[in-house]
Short mmCIF file of C-alpha atoms and ligand atoms in Angstrom, two decimals:
data_model
loop_
_atom_site.label_atom_id
_atom_site.label_comp_id
_atom_site.label_asym_id
_atom_site.label_seq_id
_atom_site.Cartn_x
_atom_site.Cartn_y
_atom_site.Cartn_z
CA MET R 1 149.27 -27.03 230.76
CA PHE R 2 151.70 -27.22 233.69
CA SER R 3 152.12 -28.86 237.07
CA TYR R 4 153.60 -27.52 240.29
CA ARG R 5 155.20 -29.61 243.01
CA MET R 6 157.17 -28.39 246.01
CA PRO R 7 156.21 -30.53 248.99
CA THR R 8 158.82 -29.22 251.46
CA GLU R 9 157.34 -27.46 254.50
CA ILE R 10 159.33 -24.26 255.09
CA PHE R 11 159.89 -22.55 258.42
CA PHE R 12 161.46 -19.15 257.83
CA GLY R 13 162.69 -16.63 260.35
CA ARG R 14 164.85 -15.97 263.36
CA ASP R 15 165.12 -18.94 265.76
CA CYS R 16 162.71 -21.03 263.69
CA LEU R 17 164.52 -24.18 264.81
CA LYS R 18 163.78 -23.30 268.44
CA THR R 19 160.15 -22.50 267.68
CA TYR R 20 159.40 -25.41 265.37
CA GLY R 21 162.06 -27.97 266.32
CA ALA R 22 159.39 -30.24 267.83
CA ARG R 23 158.22 -30.95 264.27
CA LEU R 24 161.38 -33.04 263.81
CA SER R 25 159.94 -35.60 266.19
CA GLY R 26 157.74 -36.99 263.43
CA LEU R 27 160.73 -37.92 261.27
CA GLY R 28 162.17 -40.82 263.27
CA ALA R 29 164.00 -41.93 266.40
CA HIS R 30 167.66 -41.43 265.44
CA ALA R 31 169.04 -38.69 263.16
CA LEU R 32 172.16 -38.80 261.05
CA VAL R 33 173.19 -35.14 261.06
CA VAL R 34 175.08 -34.54 257.81
CA THR R 35 177.33 -31.52 257.79
CA GLY R 36 180.75 -30.08 256.92
CA ARG R 37 183.76 -29.33 259.05
CA SER R 38 183.08 -25.65 259.74
CA SER R 39 179.34 -25.88 260.32
CA ALA R 40 179.64 -26.20 264.09
CA LYS R 41 180.79 -22.58 264.18
CA ASN R 42 177.69 -20.81 262.87
CA GLY R 43 175.27 -22.08 265.53
CA ALA R 44 173.15 -24.26 263.23
CA LEU R 45 174.58 -27.58 264.39
CA SER R 46 174.10 -26.84 268.09
CA ASP R 47 170.52 -25.63 267.45
CA VAL R 48 169.77 -28.87 265.57
CA LEU R 49 171.31 -31.03 268.30
CA SER R 50 169.38 -29.13 271.00
CA ALA R 51 166.10 -29.56 269.12
CA LEU R 52 166.72 -33.30 268.68
CA ALA R 53 167.67 -33.72 272.36
CA ALA R 54 164.56 -31.80 273.45
CA ASN R 55 162.47 -34.24 271.38
CA GLY R 56 164.24 -37.23 272.96
CA GLN R 57 165.74 -38.19 269.58
CA GLU R 58 169.20 -39.65 269.22
CA ALA R 59 171.78 -38.05 266.92
CA THR R 60 174.95 -39.19 265.18
CA VAL R 61 176.99 -36.47 263.47
CA PHE R 62 178.64 -37.11 260.09
CA ASP R 63 180.80 -34.01 259.58
CA ARG R 64 183.08 -35.19 256.80
CA VAL R 65 181.29 -33.70 253.78
CA VAL R 66 183.67 -31.65 251.64
CA PRO R 67 182.74 -29.10 248.94
CA ASN R 68 181.57 -30.80 245.71
CA PRO R 69 180.65 -34.09 247.43
CA THR R 70 181.78 -37.36 245.90
CA VAL R 71 180.19 -40.80 245.70
CA ALA R 72 182.83 -42.02 248.19
CA CYS R 73 181.69 -39.40 250.71
CA VAL R 74 178.08 -40.52 250.25
CA ARG R 75 179.10 -44.16 250.80
CA GLU R 76 180.92 -43.19 253.99
CA GLY R 77 177.75 -41.45 255.21
CA ILE R 78 175.61 -44.50 254.43
CA ALA R 79 178.02 -46.76 256.34
CA LEU R 80 177.81 -44.50 259.40
CA LEU R 81 174.00 -44.26 259.10
CA ARG R 82 173.75 -48.06 259.15
CA ALA R 83 176.28 -48.53 261.95
CA ALA R 84 174.41 -45.98 264.08
CA GLY R 85 170.95 -47.33 263.20
CA ALA R 86 169.77 -43.87 262.13
CA ASP R 87 166.35 -43.69 260.47
CA PHE R 88 166.22 -40.08 259.27
CA ILE R 89 168.55 -37.30 258.21
CA VAL R 90 169.12 -33.68 259.15
CA ALA R 91 171.39 -31.73 256.76
CA VAL R 92 173.22 -28.68 258.09
CA GLY R 93 175.36 -26.50 255.85
CA GLY R 94 175.71 -25.26 252.29
CA GLY R 95 174.75 -27.10 249.13
CA SER R 96 177.48 -29.68 249.60
CA PRO R 97 176.24 -31.18 252.90
CA MET R 98 172.63 -30.79 251.75
CA ASP R 99 173.28 -32.65 248.49
CA ALA R 100 175.35 -35.35 250.21
CA ALA R 101 172.50 -35.79 252.71
CA LYS R 102 170.00 -36.22 249.87
CA ALA R 103 172.13 -38.84 248.17
CA ILE R 104 172.56 -40.71 251.48
CA ALA R 105 168.78 -40.57 252.04
CA LEU R 106 168.12 -42.01 248.58
CA LEU R 107 170.92 -44.55 248.16
CA SER R 108 170.48 -45.99 251.64
CA VAL R 109 167.03 -47.24 250.64
CA GLU R 110 167.78 -47.91 246.96
CA GLU R 111 171.20 -49.49 246.61
CA ARG R 112 173.10 -48.87 243.38
CA ALA R 113 176.57 -49.73 242.14
CA ASP R 114 178.80 -46.69 241.51
CA GLY R 115 178.32 -46.97 237.74
CA GLU R 116 174.51 -46.81 238.12
CA ILE R 117 174.23 -43.82 240.44
CA PHE R 118 173.72 -41.30 237.63
CA ALA R 119 171.49 -43.60 235.54
CA GLY R 120 168.25 -42.01 236.79
CA ASN R 121 164.85 -43.71 237.22
CA TYR R 122 164.91 -43.68 240.98
CA GLY R 123 161.93 -44.95 242.93
CA VAL R 124 159.83 -42.71 245.11
CA ARG R 125 161.36 -43.59 248.48
CA ALA R 126 164.14 -41.98 250.50
CA LEU R 127 164.72 -41.53 254.22
CA PRO R 128 162.89 -38.49 255.61
CA MET R 129 165.02 -35.33 255.73
CA ALA R 130 165.11 -31.88 257.29
CA HIS R 131 167.49 -29.30 255.82
CA VAL R 132 169.08 -26.28 257.48
CA PRO R 133 170.95 -24.13 254.93
CA THR R 134 173.88 -22.05 256.14
CA THR R 135 174.65 -20.42 252.78
CA ALA R 136 172.34 -18.35 250.53
CA GLY R 137 172.55 -20.14 248.34
CA THR R 138 171.89 -23.16 246.41
CA GLY R 139 168.23 -23.51 247.34
CA SER R 140 168.93 -27.23 247.68
CA GLU R 141 166.62 -27.29 250.72
CA VAL R 142 163.64 -26.92 248.32
CA THR R 143 164.81 -28.80 245.22
CA PRO R 144 164.55 -32.47 244.19
CA TYR R 145 168.22 -32.52 243.07
CA ALA R 146 171.49 -33.76 244.56
CA ILE R 147 174.60 -32.77 242.62
CA LEU R 148 177.60 -35.05 242.99
CA THR R 149 181.06 -35.17 241.46
CA ASN R 150 180.93 -37.67 238.60
CA ASP R 151 184.52 -38.86 238.10
CA GLU R 152 183.58 -41.30 235.36
CA LYS R 153 182.31 -38.44 233.14
CA GLU R 154 184.72 -35.86 234.64
CA THR R 155 181.96 -33.41 235.57
CA LYS R 156 179.29 -32.78 238.16
CA THR R 157 175.97 -34.54 237.57
CA SER R 158 172.63 -34.15 239.28
CA ILE R 159 170.53 -36.98 240.61
CA SER R 160 166.88 -36.02 240.42
CA SER R 161 163.92 -37.63 242.15
CA PRO R 162 160.78 -36.28 243.83
CA ALA R 163 161.91 -38.34 246.84
CA LEU R 164 164.76 -35.82 247.29
CA PHE R 165 162.50 -32.97 248.40
CA PRO R 166 163.19 -32.63 252.14
CA LYS R 167 160.16 -32.90 254.45
CA PHE R 168 161.20 -29.71 256.26
CA ALA R 169 163.46 -26.73 255.60
CA PHE R 170 164.42 -24.44 258.47
CA LEU R 171 165.65 -21.12 257.10
CA ASP R 172 167.27 -18.78 259.60
CA GLY R 173 169.44 -16.00 258.17
CA LYS R 174 171.52 -15.83 261.36
CA TYR R 175 173.40 -18.96 260.29
CA THR R 176 174.73 -17.03 257.28
CA PHE R 177 176.12 -14.10 259.34
CA SER R 178 179.47 -15.89 259.64
CA LEU R 179 179.97 -16.33 255.87
CA PRO R 180 183.18 -14.71 254.64
CA ARG R 181 183.00 -12.24 251.72
CA ASP R 182 183.95 -14.66 248.95
CA ILE R 183 181.49 -17.39 249.94
CA THR R 184 178.75 -14.76 250.38
CA VAL R 185 179.39 -13.42 246.86
CA ASN R 186 179.75 -16.81 245.21
CA THR R 187 176.64 -18.31 246.79
CA ALA R 188 174.58 -15.17 245.99
CA LEU R 189 175.76 -15.48 242.37
CA ASP R 190 174.53 -19.08 242.38
CA ALA R 191 171.07 -18.00 243.58
CA PHE R 192 171.05 -15.18 241.00
CA SER R 193 171.98 -17.63 238.28
CA HIS R 194 169.25 -20.08 239.34
CA ALA R 195 166.56 -17.40 239.10
CA ALA R 196 167.80 -15.99 235.78
CA GLU R 197 168.42 -19.42 234.21
CA SER R 198 164.97 -20.55 235.29
CA LEU R 199 163.52 -17.61 233.34
CA LEU R 200 165.66 -18.70 230.38
CA SER R 201 164.45 -22.31 230.52
CA ARG R 202 162.22 -23.99 227.98
CA ALA R 203 160.75 -25.96 230.87
CA GLY R 204 159.60 -22.82 232.71
CA THR R 205 155.98 -22.61 233.88
CA PRO R 206 153.85 -19.67 235.04
CA MET R 207 154.62 -20.66 238.66
CA SER R 208 158.37 -21.04 238.13
CA LYS R 209 158.49 -17.68 236.33
CA MET R 210 156.63 -15.98 239.16
CA LEU R 211 159.07 -17.41 241.70
CA ALA R 212 162.13 -16.56 239.59
CA ARG R 213 161.00 -12.97 238.96
CA GLU R 214 160.33 -12.42 242.65
CA ALA R 215 163.73 -13.91 243.51
CA LEU R 216 165.46 -11.49 241.11
CA ARG R 217 163.40 -8.52 242.31
CA ILE R 218 164.66 -9.13 245.86
CA LEU R 219 168.15 -10.38 245.05
CA TYR R 220 169.37 -7.96 242.39
CA PRO R 221 169.38 -4.83 244.61
CA VAL R 222 171.20 -6.72 247.41
CA LEU R 223 173.78 -8.26 245.06
CA PRO R 224 176.11 -5.20 244.93
CA ARG R 225 176.21 -5.20 248.75
CA THR R 226 177.43 -8.81 248.99
CA GLY R 227 180.97 -7.58 248.37
CA GLY R 228 180.79 -5.43 251.52
CA THR R 229 179.12 -5.71 254.90
CA LEU R 230 175.54 -6.93 254.86
CA SER R 231 172.91 -6.12 257.48
CA ALA R 232 170.89 -8.90 259.16
CA GLU R 233 167.89 -7.89 257.04
CA GLU R 234 169.92 -8.17 253.84
CA ARG R 235 171.19 -11.62 254.90
CA ASP R 236 167.55 -12.65 255.45
CA GLU R 237 166.59 -11.29 252.03
CA LEU R 238 169.39 -13.26 250.37
CA LEU R 239 168.28 -16.48 252.09
CA TYR R 240 164.65 -15.89 251.14
CA ALA R 241 165.51 -15.06 247.52
CA SER R 242 167.77 -18.10 247.29
CA ALA R 243 164.89 -20.34 248.46
CA LEU R 244 162.53 -18.73 245.89
CA ALA R 245 165.13 -19.33 243.17
CA GLY R 246 165.44 -22.95 244.37
CA MET R 247 161.67 -23.37 244.13
CA ALA R 248 161.85 -22.00 240.58
CA ILE R 249 164.57 -24.43 239.43
CA ALA R 250 162.72 -27.26 241.20
CA GLN R 251 160.18 -26.77 238.38
CA SER R 252 162.33 -25.71 235.40
CA GLY R 253 165.84 -26.99 236.15
CA THR R 254 168.89 -24.86 235.38
CA THR R 255 170.10 -24.15 231.84
CA ALA R 256 173.21 -23.12 229.90
CA VAL R 257 175.19 -21.33 232.61
CA HIS R 258 175.11 -24.28 235.03
CA GLY R 259 175.65 -26.74 232.20
CA MET R 260 178.89 -24.99 231.23
CA GLY R 261 179.97 -24.05 234.76
CA TYR R 262 180.41 -27.64 235.93
CA CYS R 263 183.57 -27.93 233.78
CA LEU R 264 185.12 -24.92 235.51
CA THR R 265 184.50 -26.51 238.90
CA TYR R 266 185.62 -30.01 237.93
CA PHE R 267 188.80 -29.10 236.05
CA CYS R 268 189.79 -25.74 237.56
CA GLY R 269 188.43 -26.06 241.12
CA ILE R 270 186.42 -22.83 240.76
CA ASP R 271 183.61 -22.52 243.34
CA HIS R 272 180.21 -23.45 241.91
CA GLY R 273 178.59 -20.02 242.28
CA ARG R 274 181.65 -18.18 240.96
CA ALA R 275 181.79 -20.52 237.95
CA ASN R 276 178.21 -19.49 237.10
CA GLY R 277 178.95 -15.81 237.67
CA LEU R 278 181.98 -15.96 235.35
CA LEU R 279 179.92 -17.38 232.46
CA PHE R 280 176.72 -15.44 233.08
CA GLY R 281 177.60 -12.15 231.39
CA GLU R 282 178.54 -13.65 228.03
CA THR R 283 175.56 -16.01 228.13
CA LEU R 284 173.28 -13.04 228.74
CA ARG R 285 174.92 -11.24 225.81
CA LEU R 286 173.98 -14.15 223.53
CA CYS R 287 170.43 -14.19 224.93
CA GLU R 288 170.21 -10.46 224.21
CA GLU R 289 171.33 -11.02 220.60
CA LYS R 290 168.69 -13.72 220.23
CA GLY R 291 165.96 -11.54 221.76
CA VAL R 292 165.31 -13.68 224.86
CA ALA R 293 166.91 -11.58 227.64
CA ALA R 294 164.03 -9.18 228.32
CA ASP R 295 162.44 -11.21 231.15
CA VAL R 296 165.69 -11.23 233.13
CA GLU R 297 166.34 -7.52 232.51
CA GLU R 298 162.82 -6.59 233.53
CA ALA R 299 162.93 -8.64 236.74
CA CYS R 300 166.28 -7.09 237.70
CA GLY R 301 165.14 -3.60 236.72
CA ALA R 302 168.44 -3.25 234.83
CA ASP R 303 169.61 -3.76 231.27
CA ALA R 304 172.03 -6.50 230.28
CA GLU R 305 174.99 -4.08 230.20
CA GLU R 306 174.34 -2.93 233.79
CA ILE R 307 173.96 -6.55 234.93
CA ARG R 308 177.33 -7.44 233.32
CA ARG R 309 179.02 -4.45 234.96
CA LEU R 310 177.69 -5.43 238.38
CA LEU R 311 178.86 -9.03 237.98
CA ASP R 312 182.28 -7.91 236.72
CA GLY R 313 182.73 -5.77 239.82
CA LEU R 314 181.83 -8.63 242.15
CA LEU R 315 183.97 -11.21 240.33
CA GLY R 316 187.16 -9.12 240.23
CA GLU R 317 190.15 -10.54 238.39
CA ARG R 318 189.33 -13.59 236.29
CA GLU R 319 191.26 -16.85 236.33
CA ASN R 320 193.95 -17.37 233.73
CA ILE R 321 192.72 -20.42 231.81
CA PRO R 322 194.54 -21.48 228.63
CA ARG R 323 192.65 -21.13 225.37
CA GLU R 324 192.99 -24.86 224.61
CA SER R 325 191.39 -25.79 227.94
CA LEU R 326 188.48 -23.41 227.30
CA LEU R 327 187.89 -24.94 223.88
CA GLY R 328 187.99 -28.38 225.49
CA PHE R 329 185.35 -27.32 228.05
CA ALA R 330 183.15 -26.05 225.21
CA GLU R 331 183.51 -29.38 223.41
CA ARG R 332 182.51 -31.27 226.56
CA SER R 333 179.54 -28.99 227.20
CA VAL R 334 177.83 -29.58 223.85
CA GLY R 335 174.70 -31.67 224.39
CA ASN R 336 174.78 -31.20 228.19
CA LYS R 337 171.29 -31.91 229.56
CA ASN R 338 170.98 -28.47 231.19
CA ILE R 339 172.14 -26.58 228.09
CA VAL R 340 169.59 -28.26 225.81
CA LYS R 341 166.81 -26.91 228.06
CA SER R 342 167.78 -23.29 227.28
CA VAL R 343 165.09 -21.22 225.64
CA TYR R 344 167.77 -20.35 223.08
CA GLU R 345 170.09 -23.36 222.84
CA PRO R 346 173.62 -22.15 222.03
CA THR R 347 175.46 -23.80 219.15
CA LYS R 348 178.93 -25.28 219.63
CA GLY R 349 180.48 -22.12 218.17
CA GLU R 350 178.47 -19.97 220.58
CA ILE R 351 179.47 -22.09 223.56
CA GLU R 352 183.12 -21.67 222.51
CA ARG R 353 182.61 -17.93 222.26
CA ILE R 354 181.08 -17.78 225.77
CA PHE R 355 184.00 -19.70 227.30
CA LEU R 356 186.68 -17.72 225.45
CA ARG R 357 185.23 -14.26 226.01
CA SER R 358 184.43 -14.97 229.65
CA PHE R 359 188.17 -15.33 230.22
CA GLY R 360 189.32 -12.50 227.98
CA ARG R 361 190.49 -14.74 225.11
CA GLN R 362 190.13 -13.80 221.45
CA THR R 363 187.51 -15.79 219.57
CA GLU R 364 189.57 -15.98 216.35
P1 NAP S 401 179.44 -25.50 250.07
O1 NAP S 401 180.37 -26.30 249.22
O2 NAP S 401 178.33 -26.20 250.74
O3 NAP S 401 180.24 -24.67 251.14
C1 NAP S 401 181.33 -23.86 250.75
C2 NAP S 401 182.15 -23.49 251.98
O4 NAP S 401 181.39 -22.63 252.83
C3 NAP S 401 182.54 -24.71 252.81
O5 NAP S 401 183.89 -24.58 253.18
C4 NAP S 401 181.63 -24.57 254.02
O6 NAP S 401 182.17 -25.14 255.17
C5 NAP S 401 181.51 -23.08 254.16
N1 NAP S 401 180.33 -22.63 254.92
C6 NAP S 401 179.05 -23.06 254.80
N2 NAP S 401 178.25 -22.35 255.62
C7 NAP S 401 179.04 -21.48 256.28
C8 NAP S 401 178.79 -20.46 257.26
N3 NAP S 401 177.56 -20.19 257.67
N4 NAP S 401 179.85 -19.74 257.72
C9 NAP S 401 181.11 -19.98 257.26
N5 NAP S 401 181.40 -20.93 256.33
C10 NAP S 401 180.38 -21.66 255.85
O7 NAP S 401 178.90 -24.29 249.13
P2 NAP S 401 177.51 -23.96 248.47
O8 NAP S 401 177.80 -22.96 247.43
O9 NAP S 401 176.46 -23.70 249.48
O10 NAP S 401 177.11 -25.33 247.75
C11 NAP S 401 177.70 -25.69 246.53
C12 NAP S 401 177.25 -27.09 246.16
O11 NAP S 401 175.83 -27.11 245.99
C13 NAP S 401 177.85 -27.55 244.85
O12 NAP S 401 178.22 -28.91 244.96
C14 NAP S 401 176.72 -27.36 243.86
O13 NAP S 401 176.82 -28.20 242.75
C15 NAP S 401 175.51 -27.67 244.73
N6 NAP S 401 174.24 -27.11 244.26
C16 NAP S 401 173.12 -27.85 244.47
C17 NAP S 401 171.87 -27.41 244.06
C18 NAP S 401 170.66 -28.26 244.27
O14 NAP S 401 169.56 -27.93 243.83
N7 NAP S 401 170.79 -29.39 244.92
C19 NAP S 401 171.76 -26.16 243.42
C20 NAP S 401 172.93 -25.42 243.22
C21 NAP S 401 174.15 -25.89 243.67
P3 NAP S 401 181.89 -26.68 255.64
O15 NAP S 401 183.21 -27.30 255.62
O16 NAP S 401 181.30 -26.61 256.98
O17 NAP S 401 180.92 -27.30 254.68
FE1 FE S 402 173.70 -23.86 241.39
#
């Protein structure tokens, strides 16, 4: 038995905001446009503002979202939303603005003290949202998750609620043309990791597996090209595959790689997608040993060794992280809610081995 829920209406393709921007008129009278500092440069923000103006809707721009959004940033957004009298939200940017927007949409209708934000059991209401991704990507535009920095636990933690599915997602690959090499690679690694981890999840369903396999089928051949110059078609493929991978994790959640990667981001400042890429190869090696890697290999059309070689090439030189820190990250990761969903749940010793080997450290 399984269920499938993905209520976001997707508009995909060149200039979809121009073609379908009138649909925003049903969301409210005044938009809080949640974005980051550089988003104005890729054309997405001006397209959103033009669509809102054409509909006669007011807009207030909150452009102070930084990578790995914090609770303080979300509170600042809520204060601006209230001061402006905004009644819906448009998110423009990568996963960080999209996740901050989701948390603003939820916490502005369901107030919580800082200590309660990650306690779960949210109601079913949030302000209506439209998302415009400019990376490819997190797939946040089609997931019910918002991932925030959790300083109390010294990690990143997801808030999950069906109310966090945006009403609309406008996916136009042209907004990703301006992505520099490193962000292109790191965000593609995130999408790759979502699809593969979804296949390695105990919570996978026939629908999530179908979406994850299709995401890998499209993404894997483009992945080697992310380190060079991508064509417009390849950018579109990455964005499409990243949305499919998002739809897959919307059902299954992510698993061991994400569960371990959060430590690398929190303590070492490593970009989210790169953190996943760095840990993926050794996690796949363990899955291979335990006989659960075949689905991923088949969907990629490559064996685990080839997949590791490709990732190694894209990742380049690895960070120099002391052995003691890596062992500490392993200790913190044990029992993580994503890791326990893995089809093969790694033991503490295996988690240590993944962290150590991923950074070229001896396991003995
Ligand atoms: P990001 O943190 O949103 O953005 C990284 C950088 O890329 C920022 O400096 C951003 O600039 C810049 N950027 C964005 N679009 C650009 C463009 N078109 N051209 C040039 N620069 C651009 O990165 P991300 O990897 O997309 O998102 C990562 C976050 O998403 C993490 O917090 C992660 O935990 C979360 N995540 C969420 C989900 C989910 O389901 N909700 C899934 C996976 C990951 P700005 O200053 O303009 O922002
Ligand atoms: Fe991710």
